[in-house]
Short mmCIF file of C-alpha atoms and ligand atoms in Angstrom, two decimals:
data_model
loop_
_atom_site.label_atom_id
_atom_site.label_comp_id
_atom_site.label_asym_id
_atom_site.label_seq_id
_atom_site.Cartn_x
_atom_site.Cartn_y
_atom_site.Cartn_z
CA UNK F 1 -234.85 128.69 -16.46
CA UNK F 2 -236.52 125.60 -15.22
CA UNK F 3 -234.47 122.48 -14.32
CA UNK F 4 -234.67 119.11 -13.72
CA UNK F 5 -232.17 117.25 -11.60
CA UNK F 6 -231.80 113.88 -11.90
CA UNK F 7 -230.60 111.37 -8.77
CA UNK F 8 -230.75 111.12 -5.01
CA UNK F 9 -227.56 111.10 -3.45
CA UNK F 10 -224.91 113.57 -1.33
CA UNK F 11 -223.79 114.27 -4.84
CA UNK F 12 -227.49 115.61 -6.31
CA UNK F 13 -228.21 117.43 -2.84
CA UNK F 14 -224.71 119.58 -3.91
CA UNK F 15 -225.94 120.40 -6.91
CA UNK F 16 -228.87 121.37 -6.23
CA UNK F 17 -227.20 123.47 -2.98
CA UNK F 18 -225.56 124.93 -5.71
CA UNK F 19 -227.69 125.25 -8.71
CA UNK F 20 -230.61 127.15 -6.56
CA UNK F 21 -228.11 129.93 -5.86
CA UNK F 22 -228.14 131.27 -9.42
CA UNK F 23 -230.18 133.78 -10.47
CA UNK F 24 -230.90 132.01 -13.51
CA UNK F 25 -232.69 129.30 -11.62
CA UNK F 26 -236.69 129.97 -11.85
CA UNK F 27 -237.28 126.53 -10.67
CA UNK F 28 -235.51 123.56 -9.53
CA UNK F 29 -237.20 119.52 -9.47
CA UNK F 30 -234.96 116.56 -8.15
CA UNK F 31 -236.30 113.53 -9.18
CA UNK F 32 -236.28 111.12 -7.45
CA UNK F 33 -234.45 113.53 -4.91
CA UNK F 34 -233.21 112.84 -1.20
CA UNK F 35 -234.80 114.62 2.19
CA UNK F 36 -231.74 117.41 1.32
CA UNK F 37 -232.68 117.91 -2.31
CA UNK F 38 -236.23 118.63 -1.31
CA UNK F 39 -235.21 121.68 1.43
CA UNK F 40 -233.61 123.01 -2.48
CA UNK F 41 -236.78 122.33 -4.80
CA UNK F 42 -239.73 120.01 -5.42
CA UNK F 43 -238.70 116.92 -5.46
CA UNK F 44 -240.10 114.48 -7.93
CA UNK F 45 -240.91 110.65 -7.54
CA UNK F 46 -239.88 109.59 -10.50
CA UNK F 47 -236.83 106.87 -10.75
CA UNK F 48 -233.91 107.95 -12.74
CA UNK F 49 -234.46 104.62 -15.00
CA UNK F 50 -237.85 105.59 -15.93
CA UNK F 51 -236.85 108.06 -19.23
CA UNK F 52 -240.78 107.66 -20.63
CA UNK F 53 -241.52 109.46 -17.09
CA UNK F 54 -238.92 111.75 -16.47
CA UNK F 55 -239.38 113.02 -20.47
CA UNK F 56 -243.57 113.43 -20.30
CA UNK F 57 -242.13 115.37 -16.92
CA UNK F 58 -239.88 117.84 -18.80
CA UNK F 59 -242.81 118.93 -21.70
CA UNK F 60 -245.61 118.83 -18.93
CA UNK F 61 -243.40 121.45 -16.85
CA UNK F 62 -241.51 123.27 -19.35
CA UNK F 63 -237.96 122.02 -18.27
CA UNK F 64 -234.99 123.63 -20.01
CA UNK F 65 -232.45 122.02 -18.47
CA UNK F 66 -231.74 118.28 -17.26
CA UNK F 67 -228.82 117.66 -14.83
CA UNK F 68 -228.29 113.94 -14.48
CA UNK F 69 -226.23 113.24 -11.24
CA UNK F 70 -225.74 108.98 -11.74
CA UNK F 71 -224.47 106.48 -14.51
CA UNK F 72 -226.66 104.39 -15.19
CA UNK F 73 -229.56 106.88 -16.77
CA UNK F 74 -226.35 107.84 -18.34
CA UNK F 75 -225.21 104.48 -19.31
CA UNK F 76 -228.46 103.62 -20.44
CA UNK F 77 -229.19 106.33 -23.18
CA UNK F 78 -230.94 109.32 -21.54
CA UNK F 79 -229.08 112.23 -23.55
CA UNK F 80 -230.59 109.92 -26.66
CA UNK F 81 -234.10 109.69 -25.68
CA UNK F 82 -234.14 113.02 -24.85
CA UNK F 83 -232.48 114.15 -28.48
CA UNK F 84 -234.83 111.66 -30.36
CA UNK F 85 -238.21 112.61 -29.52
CA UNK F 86 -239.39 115.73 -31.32
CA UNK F 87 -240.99 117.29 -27.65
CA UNK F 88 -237.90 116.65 -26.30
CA UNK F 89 -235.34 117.36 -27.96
CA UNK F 90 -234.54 121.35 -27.37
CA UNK F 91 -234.18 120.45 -24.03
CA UNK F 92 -230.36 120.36 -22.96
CA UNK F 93 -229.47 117.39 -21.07
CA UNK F 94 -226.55 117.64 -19.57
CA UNK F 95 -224.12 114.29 -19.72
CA UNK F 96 -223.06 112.61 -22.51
CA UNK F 97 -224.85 110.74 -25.18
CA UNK F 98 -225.06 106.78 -24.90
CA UNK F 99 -221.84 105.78 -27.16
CA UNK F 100 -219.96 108.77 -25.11
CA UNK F 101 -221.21 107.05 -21.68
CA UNK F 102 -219.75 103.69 -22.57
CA UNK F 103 -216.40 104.99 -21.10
CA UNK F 104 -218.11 104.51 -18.03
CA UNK F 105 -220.46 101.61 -18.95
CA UNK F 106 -217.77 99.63 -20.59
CA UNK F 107 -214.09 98.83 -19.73
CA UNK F 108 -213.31 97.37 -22.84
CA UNK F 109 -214.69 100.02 -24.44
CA UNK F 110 -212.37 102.36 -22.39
CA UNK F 111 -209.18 100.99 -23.30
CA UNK F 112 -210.12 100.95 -26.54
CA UNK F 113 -210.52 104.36 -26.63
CA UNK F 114 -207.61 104.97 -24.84
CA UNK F 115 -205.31 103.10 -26.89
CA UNK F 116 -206.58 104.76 -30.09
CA UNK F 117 -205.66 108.24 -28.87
CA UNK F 118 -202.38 107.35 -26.85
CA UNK F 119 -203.85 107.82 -23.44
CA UNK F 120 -201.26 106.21 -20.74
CA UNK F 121 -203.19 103.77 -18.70
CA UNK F 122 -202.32 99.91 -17.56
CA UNK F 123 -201.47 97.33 -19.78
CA UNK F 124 -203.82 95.22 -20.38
CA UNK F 125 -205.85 92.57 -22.63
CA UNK F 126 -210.10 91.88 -23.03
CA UNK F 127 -211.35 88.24 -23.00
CA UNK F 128 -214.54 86.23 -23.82
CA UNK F 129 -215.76 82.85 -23.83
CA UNK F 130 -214.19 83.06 -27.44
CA UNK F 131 -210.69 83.39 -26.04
CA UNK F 132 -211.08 81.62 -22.37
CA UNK F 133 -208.14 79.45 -22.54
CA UNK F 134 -205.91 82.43 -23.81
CA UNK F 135 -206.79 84.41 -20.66
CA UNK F 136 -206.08 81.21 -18.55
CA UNK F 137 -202.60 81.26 -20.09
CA UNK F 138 -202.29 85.19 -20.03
CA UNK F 139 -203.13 85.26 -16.02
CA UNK F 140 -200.87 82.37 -15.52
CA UNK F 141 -197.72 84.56 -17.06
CA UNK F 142 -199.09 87.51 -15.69
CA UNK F 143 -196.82 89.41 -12.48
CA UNK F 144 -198.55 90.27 -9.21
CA UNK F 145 -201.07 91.46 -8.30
CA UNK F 146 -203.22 91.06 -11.49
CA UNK F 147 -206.32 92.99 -11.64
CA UNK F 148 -209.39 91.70 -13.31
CA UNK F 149 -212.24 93.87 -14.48
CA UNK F 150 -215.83 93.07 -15.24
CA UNK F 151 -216.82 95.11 -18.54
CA UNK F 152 -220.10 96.29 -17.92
CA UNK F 153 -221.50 98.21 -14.87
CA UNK F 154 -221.62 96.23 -11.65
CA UNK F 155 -221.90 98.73 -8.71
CA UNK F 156 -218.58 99.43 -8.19
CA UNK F 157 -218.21 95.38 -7.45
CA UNK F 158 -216.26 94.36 -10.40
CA UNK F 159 -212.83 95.12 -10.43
CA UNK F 160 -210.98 92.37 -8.63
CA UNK F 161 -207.12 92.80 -7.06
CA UNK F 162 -205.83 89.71 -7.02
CA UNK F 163 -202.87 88.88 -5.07
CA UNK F 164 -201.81 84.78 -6.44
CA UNK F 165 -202.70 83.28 -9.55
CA UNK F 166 -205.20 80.82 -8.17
CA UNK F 167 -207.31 83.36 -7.03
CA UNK F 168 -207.36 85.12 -10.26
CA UNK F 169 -207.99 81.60 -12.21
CA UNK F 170 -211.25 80.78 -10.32
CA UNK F 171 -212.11 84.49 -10.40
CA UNK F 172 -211.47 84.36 -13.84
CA UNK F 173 -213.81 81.40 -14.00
CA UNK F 174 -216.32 82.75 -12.61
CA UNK F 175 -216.94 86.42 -14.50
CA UNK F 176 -216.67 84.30 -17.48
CA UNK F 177 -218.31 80.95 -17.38
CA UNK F 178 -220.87 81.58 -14.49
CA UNK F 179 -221.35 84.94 -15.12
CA UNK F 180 -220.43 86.28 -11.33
CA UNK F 181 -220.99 90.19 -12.62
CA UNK F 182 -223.62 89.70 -15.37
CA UNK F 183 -224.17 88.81 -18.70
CA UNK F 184 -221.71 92.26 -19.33
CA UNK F 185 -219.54 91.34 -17.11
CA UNK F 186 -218.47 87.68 -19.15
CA UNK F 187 -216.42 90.08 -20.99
CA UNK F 188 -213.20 90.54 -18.66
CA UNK F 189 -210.51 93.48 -18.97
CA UNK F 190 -207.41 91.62 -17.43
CA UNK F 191 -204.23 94.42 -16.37
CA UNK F 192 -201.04 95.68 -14.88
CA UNK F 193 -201.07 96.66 -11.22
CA UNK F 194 -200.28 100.10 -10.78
CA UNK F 195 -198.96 101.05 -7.59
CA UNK F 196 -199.68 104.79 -6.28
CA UNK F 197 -201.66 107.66 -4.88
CA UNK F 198 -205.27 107.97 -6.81
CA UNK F 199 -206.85 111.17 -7.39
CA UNK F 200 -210.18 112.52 -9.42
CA UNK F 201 -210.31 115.07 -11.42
CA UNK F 202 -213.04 116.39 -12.91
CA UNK F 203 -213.77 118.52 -16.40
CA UNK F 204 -217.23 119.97 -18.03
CA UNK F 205 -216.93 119.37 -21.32
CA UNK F 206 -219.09 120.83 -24.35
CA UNK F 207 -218.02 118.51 -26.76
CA UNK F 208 -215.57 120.81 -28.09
CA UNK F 209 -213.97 122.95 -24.78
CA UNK F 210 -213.37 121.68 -21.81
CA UNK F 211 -213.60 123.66 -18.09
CA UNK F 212 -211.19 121.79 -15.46
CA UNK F 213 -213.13 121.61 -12.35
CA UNK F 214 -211.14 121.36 -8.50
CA UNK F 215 -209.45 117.87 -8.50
CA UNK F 216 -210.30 115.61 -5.34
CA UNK F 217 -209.37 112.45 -3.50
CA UNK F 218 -212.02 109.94 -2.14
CA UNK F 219 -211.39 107.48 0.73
CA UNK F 220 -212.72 104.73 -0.38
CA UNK F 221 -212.39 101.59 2.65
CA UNK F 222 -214.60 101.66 4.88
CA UNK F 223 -211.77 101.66 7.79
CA UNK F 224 -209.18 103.80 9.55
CA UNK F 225 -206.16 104.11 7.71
CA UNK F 226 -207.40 102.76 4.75
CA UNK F 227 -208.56 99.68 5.90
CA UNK F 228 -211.41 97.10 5.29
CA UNK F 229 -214.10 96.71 2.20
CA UNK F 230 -214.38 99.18 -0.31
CA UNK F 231 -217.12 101.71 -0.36
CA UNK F 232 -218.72 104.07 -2.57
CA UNK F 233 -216.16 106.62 -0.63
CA UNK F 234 -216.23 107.82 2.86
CA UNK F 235 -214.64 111.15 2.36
CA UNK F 236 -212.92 113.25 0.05
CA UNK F 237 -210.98 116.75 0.23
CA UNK F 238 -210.08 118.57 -2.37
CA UNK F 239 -207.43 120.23 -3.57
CA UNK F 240 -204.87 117.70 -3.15
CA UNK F 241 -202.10 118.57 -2.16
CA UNK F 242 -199.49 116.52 -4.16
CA UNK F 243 -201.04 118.15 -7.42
CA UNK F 244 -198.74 120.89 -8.21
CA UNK F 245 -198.66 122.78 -11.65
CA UNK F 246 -195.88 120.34 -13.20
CA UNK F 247 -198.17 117.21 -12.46
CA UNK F 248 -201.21 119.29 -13.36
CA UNK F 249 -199.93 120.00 -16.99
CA UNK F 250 -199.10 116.66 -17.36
CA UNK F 251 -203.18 115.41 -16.79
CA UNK F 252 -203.80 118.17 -19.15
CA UNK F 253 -201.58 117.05 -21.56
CA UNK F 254 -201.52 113.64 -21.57
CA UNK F 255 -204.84 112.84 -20.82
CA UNK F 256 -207.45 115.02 -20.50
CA UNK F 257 -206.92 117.00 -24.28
CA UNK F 258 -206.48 114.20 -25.80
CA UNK F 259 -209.63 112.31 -23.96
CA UNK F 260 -211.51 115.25 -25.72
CA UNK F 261 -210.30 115.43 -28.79
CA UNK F 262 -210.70 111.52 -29.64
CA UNK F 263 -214.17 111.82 -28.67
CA UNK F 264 -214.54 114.86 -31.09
CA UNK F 265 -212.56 113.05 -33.32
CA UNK F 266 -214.76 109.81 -32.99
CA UNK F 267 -217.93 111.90 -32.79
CA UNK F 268 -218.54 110.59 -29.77
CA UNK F 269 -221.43 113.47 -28.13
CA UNK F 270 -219.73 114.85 -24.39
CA UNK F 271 -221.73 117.78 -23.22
CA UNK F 272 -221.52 117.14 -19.35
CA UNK F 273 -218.85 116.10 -16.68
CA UNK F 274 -216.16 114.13 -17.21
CA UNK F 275 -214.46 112.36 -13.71
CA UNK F 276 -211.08 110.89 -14.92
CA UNK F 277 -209.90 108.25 -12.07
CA UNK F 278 -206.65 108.82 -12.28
CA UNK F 279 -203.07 107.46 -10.45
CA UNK F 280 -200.02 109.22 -9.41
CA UNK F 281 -197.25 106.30 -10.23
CA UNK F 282 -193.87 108.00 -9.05
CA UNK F 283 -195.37 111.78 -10.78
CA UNK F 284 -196.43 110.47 -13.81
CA UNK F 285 -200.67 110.01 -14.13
CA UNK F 286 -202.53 107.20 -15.28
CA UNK F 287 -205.92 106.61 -16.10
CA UNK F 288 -207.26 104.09 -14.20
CA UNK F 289 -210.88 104.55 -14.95
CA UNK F 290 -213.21 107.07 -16.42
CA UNK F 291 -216.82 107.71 -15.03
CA UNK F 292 -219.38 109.96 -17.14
CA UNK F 293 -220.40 111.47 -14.43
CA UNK F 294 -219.28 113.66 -11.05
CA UNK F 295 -218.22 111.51 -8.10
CA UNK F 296 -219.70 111.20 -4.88
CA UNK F 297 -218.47 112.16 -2.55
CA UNK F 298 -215.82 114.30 -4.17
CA UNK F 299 -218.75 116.41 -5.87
CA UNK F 300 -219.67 117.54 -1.97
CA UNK F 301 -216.25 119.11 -2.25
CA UNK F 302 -215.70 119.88 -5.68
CA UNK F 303 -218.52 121.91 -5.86
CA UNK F 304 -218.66 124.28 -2.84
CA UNK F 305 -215.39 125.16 -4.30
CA UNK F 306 -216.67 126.81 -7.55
CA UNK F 307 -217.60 130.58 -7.10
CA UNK F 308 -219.16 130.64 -10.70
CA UNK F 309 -222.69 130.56 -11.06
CA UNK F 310 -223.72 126.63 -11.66
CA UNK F 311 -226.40 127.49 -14.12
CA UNK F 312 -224.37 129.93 -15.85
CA UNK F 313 -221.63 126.78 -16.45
CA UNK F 314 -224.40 125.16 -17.59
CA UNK F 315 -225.94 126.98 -20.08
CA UNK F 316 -222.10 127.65 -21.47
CA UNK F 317 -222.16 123.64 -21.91
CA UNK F 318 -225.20 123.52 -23.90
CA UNK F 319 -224.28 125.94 -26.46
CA UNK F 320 -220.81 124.66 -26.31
CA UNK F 321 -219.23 128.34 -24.96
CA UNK F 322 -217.45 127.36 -22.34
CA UNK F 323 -214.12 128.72 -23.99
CA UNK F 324 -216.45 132.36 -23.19
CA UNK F 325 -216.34 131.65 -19.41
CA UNK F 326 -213.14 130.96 -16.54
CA UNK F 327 -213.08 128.98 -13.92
CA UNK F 328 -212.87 130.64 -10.31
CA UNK F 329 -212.57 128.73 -7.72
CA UNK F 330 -212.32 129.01 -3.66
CA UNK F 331 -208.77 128.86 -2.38
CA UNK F 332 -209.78 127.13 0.52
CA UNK F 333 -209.50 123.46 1.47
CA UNK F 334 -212.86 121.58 1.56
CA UNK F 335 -212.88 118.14 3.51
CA UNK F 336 -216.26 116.18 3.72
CA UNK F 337 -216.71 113.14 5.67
CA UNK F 338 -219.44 111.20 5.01
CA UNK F 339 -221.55 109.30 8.39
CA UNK F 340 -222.64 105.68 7.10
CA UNK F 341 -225.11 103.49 8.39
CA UNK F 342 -223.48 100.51 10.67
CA UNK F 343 -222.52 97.21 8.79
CA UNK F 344 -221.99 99.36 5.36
CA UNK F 345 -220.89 98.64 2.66
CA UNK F 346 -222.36 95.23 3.97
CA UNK F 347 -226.04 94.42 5.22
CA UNK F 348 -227.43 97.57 7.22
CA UNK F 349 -229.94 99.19 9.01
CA UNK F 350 -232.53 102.22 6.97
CA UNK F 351 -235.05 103.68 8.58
CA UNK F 352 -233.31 105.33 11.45
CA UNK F 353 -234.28 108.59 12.71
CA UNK F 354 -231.19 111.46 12.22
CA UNK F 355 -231.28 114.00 15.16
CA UNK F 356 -229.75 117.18 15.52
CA UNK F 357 -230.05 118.34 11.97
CA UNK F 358 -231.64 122.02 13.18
CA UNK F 359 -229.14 122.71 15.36
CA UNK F 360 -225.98 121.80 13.93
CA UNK F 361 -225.26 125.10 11.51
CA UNK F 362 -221.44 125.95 12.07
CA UNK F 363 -220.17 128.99 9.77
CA UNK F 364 -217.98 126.89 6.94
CA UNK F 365 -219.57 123.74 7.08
CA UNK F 366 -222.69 122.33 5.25
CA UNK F 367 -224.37 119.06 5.76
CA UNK F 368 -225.20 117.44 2.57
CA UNK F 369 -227.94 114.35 2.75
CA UNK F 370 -226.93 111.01 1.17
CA UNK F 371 -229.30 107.92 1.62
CA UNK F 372 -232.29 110.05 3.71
CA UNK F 373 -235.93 110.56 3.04
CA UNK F 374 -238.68 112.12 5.16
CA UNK F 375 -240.66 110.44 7.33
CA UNK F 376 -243.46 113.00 8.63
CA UNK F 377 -241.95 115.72 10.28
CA UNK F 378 -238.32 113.55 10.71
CA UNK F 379 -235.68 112.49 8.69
CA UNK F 380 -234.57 108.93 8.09
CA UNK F 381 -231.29 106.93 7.23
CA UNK F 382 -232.77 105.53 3.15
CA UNK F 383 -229.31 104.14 2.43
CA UNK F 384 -225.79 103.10 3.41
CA UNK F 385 -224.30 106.32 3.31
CA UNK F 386 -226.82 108.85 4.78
CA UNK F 387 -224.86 112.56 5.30
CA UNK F 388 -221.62 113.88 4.18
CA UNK F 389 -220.70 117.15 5.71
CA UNK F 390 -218.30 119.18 3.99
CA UNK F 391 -216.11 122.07 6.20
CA UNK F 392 -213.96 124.71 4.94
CA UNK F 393 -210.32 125.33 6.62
CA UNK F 394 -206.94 126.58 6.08
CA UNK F 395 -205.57 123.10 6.69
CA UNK F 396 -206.87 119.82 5.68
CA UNK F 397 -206.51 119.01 9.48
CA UNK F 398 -208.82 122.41 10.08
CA UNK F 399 -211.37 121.57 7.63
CA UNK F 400 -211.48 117.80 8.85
CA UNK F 401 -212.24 118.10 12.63
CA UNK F 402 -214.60 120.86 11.59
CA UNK F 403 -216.84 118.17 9.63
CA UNK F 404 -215.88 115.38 12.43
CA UNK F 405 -216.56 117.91 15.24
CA UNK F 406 -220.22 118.38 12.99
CA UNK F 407 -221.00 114.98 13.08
CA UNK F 408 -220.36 114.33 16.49
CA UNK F 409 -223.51 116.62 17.19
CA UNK F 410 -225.70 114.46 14.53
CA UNK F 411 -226.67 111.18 15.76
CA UNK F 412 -228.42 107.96 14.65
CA UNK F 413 -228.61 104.60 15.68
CA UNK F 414 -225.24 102.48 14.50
CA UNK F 415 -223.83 106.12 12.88
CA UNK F 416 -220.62 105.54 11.42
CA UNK F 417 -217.86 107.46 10.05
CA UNK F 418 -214.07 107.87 9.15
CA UNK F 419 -212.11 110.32 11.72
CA UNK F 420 -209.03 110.04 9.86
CA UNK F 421 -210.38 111.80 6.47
CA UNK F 422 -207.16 113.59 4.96
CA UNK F 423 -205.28 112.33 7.93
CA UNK F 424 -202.41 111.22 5.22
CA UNK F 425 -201.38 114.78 4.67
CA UNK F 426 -200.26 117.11 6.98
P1 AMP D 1 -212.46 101.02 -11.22
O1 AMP D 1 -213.87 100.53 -11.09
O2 AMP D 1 -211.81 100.76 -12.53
O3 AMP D 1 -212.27 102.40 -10.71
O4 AMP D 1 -211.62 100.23 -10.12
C1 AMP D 1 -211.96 100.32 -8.77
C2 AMP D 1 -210.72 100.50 -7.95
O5 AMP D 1 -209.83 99.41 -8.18
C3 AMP D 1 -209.91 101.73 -8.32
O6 AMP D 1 -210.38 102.87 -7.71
C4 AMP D 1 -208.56 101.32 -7.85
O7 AMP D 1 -208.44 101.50 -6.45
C5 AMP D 1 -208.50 99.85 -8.13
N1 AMP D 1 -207.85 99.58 -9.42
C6 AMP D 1 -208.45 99.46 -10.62
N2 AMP D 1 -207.56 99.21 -11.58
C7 AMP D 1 -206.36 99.19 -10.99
C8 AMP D 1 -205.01 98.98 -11.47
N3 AMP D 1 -204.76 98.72 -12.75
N4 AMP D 1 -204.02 99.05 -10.57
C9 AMP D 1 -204.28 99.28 -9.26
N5 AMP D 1 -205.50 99.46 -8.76
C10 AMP D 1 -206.53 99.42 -9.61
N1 LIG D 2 -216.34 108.26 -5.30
C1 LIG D 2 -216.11 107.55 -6.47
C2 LIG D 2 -217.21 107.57 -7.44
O1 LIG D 2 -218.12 108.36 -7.38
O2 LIG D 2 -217.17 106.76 -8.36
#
């Protein structure tokens, strides 16, 4: 089996980790790939946007499978290209066709979808241009905090907590009539506050079964305690602990069946992962968002916790047989903390040199490599968040100063990470 990955984060250099230890794996390309990605397979320079490229790829090198890691290939039609062209189209992408996608790509489109099939979420209500004065009225009556969410994709940027009603106004304002997030982002999602505990939880889906993966949180401000900008994550551990089987069956129930049977019902293609952002509001859960896609950096811990073979899962997904195959995972607590370039998730540094790599191998961790590339014989920061490395431990404590104890041996200039990764549970 030949397959393609596509992406270049900590998330697509776990996959990979993990997809290269099947069997069924003849050969493994990472396009574009990451200096981690490339110590798995060949990597590829071809950007996950350019579908013309990454297609001619797949029939020049016999590629059975494609594994794409981010959104926006997603977002932007991939599983379609793929499906429409007649030297294509046997191969089995894995991710969800275009219309499926826009439960990432489009909050409106979300809530839709959630209302139609009774999923419990926030309140909420979409305006335009069409209805701007309606939305100035609705935010005035609204209670606080309101939240206000850009529709389309904007890099994680466009949701908006706002704390008094002036703020939200001119916020308001500014999504819609100067288009602050984007021409997709003048259409605005405006809803409830829920206050709680987030988790992810993640399912394969084959469009007609689903496979519940290990659930995770992420720490998502940059700072101690929970403090400061929000990033892409800075850590995640998984399982979490205030998931027991009561509020498990409850996700199941409430959300994640019926998330799969609208989109059967509204033929609506899902072969590939499924992260549903979800909140714990005093034990009942919520869907706060849904990404096509695995997280990062929850997927650093999420994976190493499957024991199935990868490939295997796969394959079960493309042929939609993944009622044939059970889930086994690790028992263990996984923690990764991911080491950020300084001034993240603001302007900072690439370029830098990472030392220690070679020496730091500790039994039950494993780095994973973020925002690097290769420079000659070194490895250099490429991004804001450069290495993530995941421990195993018997505690979340354990398995936390294992990864911080990790990255205190790895060094580069203005390094930067969270000590206090699954510090809020004991
Ligand atoms: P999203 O892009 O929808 O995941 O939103 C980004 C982040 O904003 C989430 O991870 C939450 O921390 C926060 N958020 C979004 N919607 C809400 C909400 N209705 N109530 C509270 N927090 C929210
Ligand atoms: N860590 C959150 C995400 O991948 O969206």
């Amino acid at each position: 089996m030949k397959i393609l990955l596509v992406g270049a984060g900590g998330r697509e250099h776990a996959l990979a980790w993990k997809i290269i230890q099947s069997n069924l794996c003849d050969k493994l390309f990472i396009a574009p790939g990451n200096a981690g990605t490339e110590k798995c397979g060949e990597n590829v320079d071809i950007k996950v946007s350019d579908f013309e490229k990454l297609s001619a790829f797949c029939v020049a090198n016999k590629i059975d499978i494609v594994v794409v890691g981010p959104e926006e290939p997603l977002v932007n039609g991939i599983y379609d290209f793929f499906k429409k062209k007649h030297a294509t189209a046997h191969i089995h992408v894995i991710g969800p066709a275009k219309e499926a996608a826009q439960l990432e790509g489009s909050k409106a489109f979300a809530k839709e979808f959630m209302r139609r099939n009774n999923i419990p979420t926030a309140a909420y209500k979409e305006f335009t241009a069409s209805n701007y004065e309606q939305g100035i009225e609705y935010i005035r009556n609204h209670t606080l905090p309101v939240v206000l969410k850009a529709d389309g994709l904007a890099a994680g940027k466009g949701v908006l907590i706002c704390t008094n009603h002036i703020e939200a106004l001119a916020e308001f304002e500014l999504m819609i009539q100067r288009a602050k997030f984007g021409e997709a982002g003048k259409k605005v999602v405006i809803e409830e506050f829920l206050d709680g505990i987030e988790l992810s939880v993640f399912v394969l889906s084959d469009g007609k079964n689903y496979l519940l993966l290990p659930e995770a949180k992420d720490y998502k401000r940059i700072g101690v305690g929970g403090t400061g900008p929000n990033t892409g994550g800075m850590g995640a551990i998984s399982p979490v602990p205030f998931v027991d089987d009561v509020f498990l069956n409850k996700i199941k129930v409430r959300i994640i069946e019926p998330t799969i049977s609208g989109l059967k019902k509204e033929k609506l293609e899902y072969k590939g992962f499924l992260f549903f952002g979800l909140i714990n509001v005093k034990g009942e859960p919520l869907v706060i968002e849904y990404n096509c896609r695995l997280g990062d950096p929850e997927t650093e811990v999420v994976i190493p916790r499957i024991k199935n073979d990868l490939v295997e899962l796969l394959i079960a997904t493309a042929h939609q047989k993944l009622d044939e195959v059970k889930i086994d995972v690790d028992p263990r607590i996984a923690v990764a903390v991911m080491a950020v370039s300084g001034g993240y998730p603001n302007e900072h540094a690439i370029g830098k040199e990472i030392e220690g790599l070679n020496d730091t191998v500790i039994e039950g961790s494993i780095i994973f490599y973020a925002g690097t590339k290769k420079d000659g014989d070194k490895v250099v920061s490429n991004g804001g968040r450069v290495l993530a490395v995941t421990s195993f431990g018997d505690t979340i404590r354990e398995a936390a100063e294992q990864s911080n104890y990790m990255l205190e041996q790895l060094y580069f200039e203005d390094m930067y990470f969270r000590e206090d990764i699954g510090y809020d549970f004991k």
